[in-house]
Short mmCIF file of C-alpha atoms in Angstrom, two decimals:
data_model
loop_
_atom_site.label_atom_id
_atom_site.label_comp_id
_atom_site.label_asym_id
_atom_site.label_seq_id
_atom_site.Cartn_x
_atom_site.Cartn_y
_atom_site.Cartn_z
CA UNK R 1 0.00 0.00 0.00
CA UNK R 2 2.89 2.40 0.72
CA UNK R 3 4.22 2.13 -2.81
CA UNK R 4 0.76 2.92 -4.21
CA UNK R 5 0.46 6.14 -2.18
CA UNK R 6 4.01 7.16 -3.12
CA UNK R 7 3.10 6.56 -6.77
CA UNK R 8 -0.05 8.70 -6.42
CA UNK R 9 2.10 11.52 -5.01
CA UNK R 10 4.65 11.20 -7.83
CA UNK R 11 1.80 11.28 -10.36
CA UNK R 12 0.35 14.39 -8.69
CA UNK R 13 3.64 16.30 -8.89
CA UNK R 14 4.01 15.25 -12.55
CA UNK R 15 0.48 16.52 -13.27
CA UNK R 16 1.35 19.91 -11.75
CA UNK R 17 4.37 20.18 -14.08
CA UNK R 18 2.17 19.31 -17.08
CA UNK R 19 -0.39 21.92 -15.96
CA UNK R 20 -2.93 19.09 -15.97
CA UNK R 21 -5.57 20.57 -13.71
CA UNK R 22 -8.05 17.77 -14.44
CA UNK R 23 -5.60 15.11 -13.26
CA UNK R 24 -4.96 17.12 -10.08
CA UNK R 25 -8.69 17.63 -9.46
CA UNK R 26 -9.36 13.93 -10.06
CA UNK R 27 -6.68 13.02 -7.47
CA UNK R 28 -8.57 14.89 -4.71
CA UNK R 29 -11.66 13.81 -2.79
CA UNK R 30 -14.75 16.03 -3.03
CA UNK R 31 -14.17 17.12 0.58
CA UNK R 32 -10.44 17.89 0.03
CA UNK R 33 -8.87 20.54 2.29
CA UNK R 34 -5.63 22.48 1.96
CA UNK R 35 -3.70 24.18 4.75
CA UNK R 36 -0.56 26.30 4.49
CA UNK R 37 0.84 29.37 6.26
CA UNK R 38 -1.56 31.34 4.01
CA UNK R 39 -4.64 29.10 4.01
CA UNK R 40 -6.45 27.34 6.84
CA UNK R 41 -8.35 24.27 5.71
CA UNK R 42 -9.70 25.74 2.47
CA UNK R 43 -11.92 23.52 0.35
CA UNK R 44 -11.24 22.14 -3.12
CA UNK R 45 -13.05 24.94 -4.99
CA UNK R 46 -11.21 27.64 -3.02
CA UNK R 47 -7.89 25.83 -3.48
CA UNK R 48 -8.19 25.93 -7.26
CA UNK R 49 -9.44 29.54 -7.26
CA UNK R 50 -6.63 30.72 -4.96
CA UNK R 51 -3.71 28.40 -5.46
CA UNK R 52 -3.81 26.95 -8.98
CA UNK R 53 -1.49 28.67 -11.37
CA UNK R 54 0.23 27.68 -14.51
CA UNK R 55 3.35 25.75 -13.60
CA UNK R 56 5.46 26.95 -16.52
CA UNK R 57 7.57 28.88 -13.99
CA UNK R 58 8.80 25.57 -12.51
CA UNK R 59 11.92 24.00 -14.01
CA UNK R 60 11.73 20.86 -11.87
CA UNK R 61 10.54 19.22 -8.68
CA UNK R 62 12.98 16.97 -6.86
CA UNK R 63 11.03 14.64 -4.60
CA UNK R 64 13.60 14.01 -1.88
CA UNK R 65 11.58 11.90 0.55
CA UNK R 66 8.21 10.19 0.59
CA UNK R 67 7.33 8.40 3.81
CA UNK R 68 3.99 6.62 3.97
CA UNK R 69 2.36 5.55 7.22
CA UNK R 70 -1.10 4.09 6.63
CA UNK R 71 -3.36 6.82 5.22
CA UNK R 72 -0.78 9.59 5.77
CA UNK R 73 2.29 10.45 3.72
CA UNK R 74 5.05 12.97 4.33
CA UNK R 75 6.76 14.47 1.28
CA UNK R 76 9.82 16.70 1.24
CA UNK R 77 10.70 18.23 -2.10
CA UNK R 78 12.84 20.91 -3.65
CA UNK R 79 11.29 23.07 -6.32
CA UNK R 80 13.55 24.86 -8.78
CA UNK R 81 12.02 27.79 -10.69
CA UNK R 82 13.17 28.86 -14.15
CA UNK R 83 14.30 32.22 -12.71
CA UNK R 84 16.82 30.56 -10.37
CA UNK R 85 14.63 30.68 -7.26
CA UNK R 86 14.37 27.45 -5.31
CA UNK R 87 12.70 26.34 -2.13
CA UNK R 88 12.18 23.20 -0.10
CA UNK R 89 8.82 22.31 1.45
CA UNK R 90 7.38 19.42 3.39
CA UNK R 91 3.77 18.42 2.83
CA UNK R 92 1.59 16.03 4.79
CA UNK R 93 -0.92 14.18 2.60
CA UNK R 94 -4.03 12.58 4.08
CA UNK R 95 -5.63 9.84 1.98
CA UNK R 96 -9.07 8.34 1.66
CA UNK R 97 -8.35 5.15 -0.25
CA UNK R 98 -6.48 6.13 -3.41
CA UNK R 99 -7.65 9.77 -3.30
CA UNK R 100 -6.00 12.69 -1.52
CA UNK R 101 -8.28 14.09 1.19
CA UNK R 102 -5.94 16.78 2.56
CA UNK R 103 -2.60 18.49 2.11
CA UNK R 104 -0.87 20.49 4.84
CA UNK R 105 2.16 22.48 3.62
CA UNK R 106 5.15 23.54 5.70
CA UNK R 107 7.41 26.08 3.96
CA UNK R 108 11.18 25.90 4.07
CA UNK R 109 13.90 28.38 3.15
CA UNK R 110 13.99 30.13 -0.24
CA UNK R 111 17.10 30.62 -2.39
CA UNK R 112 17.81 32.59 -5.58
CA UNK R 113 20.72 31.28 -7.64
CA UNK R 114 21.95 29.44 -4.56
CA UNK R 115 21.83 32.47 -2.22
CA UNK R 116 19.52 32.41 0.81
CA UNK R 117 16.61 34.87 0.57
CA UNK R 118 15.44 36.14 3.93
CA UNK R 119 11.65 36.24 4.21
CA UNK R 120 10.17 39.61 5.05
CA UNK R 121 6.97 39.66 7.09
#
């Protein structure tokens, strides 16, 4: 079962890079929620209205770790943008069967061309 959830996550990240919104929508349950430092448990409709954007700014995602424990998976990845910006995040995925019920995002440091970029509040 762990390999299946890891595969679903890999497929989801690939769909983001292809800008395949339908594949992303189909991966989520109807009652999907998304939480990040900017969003607190928003629903699927709000997620796509607020968070979906064309991914042509992303050069690559490096999935560094996927750890699956039952219906929960932890993913740490590095995202490299075409403009030289990069960041590392960890996300916690909650599953309902083979569908993603929730994603909680924890932001890491940001770099531009390898130089740390201090966040300004």
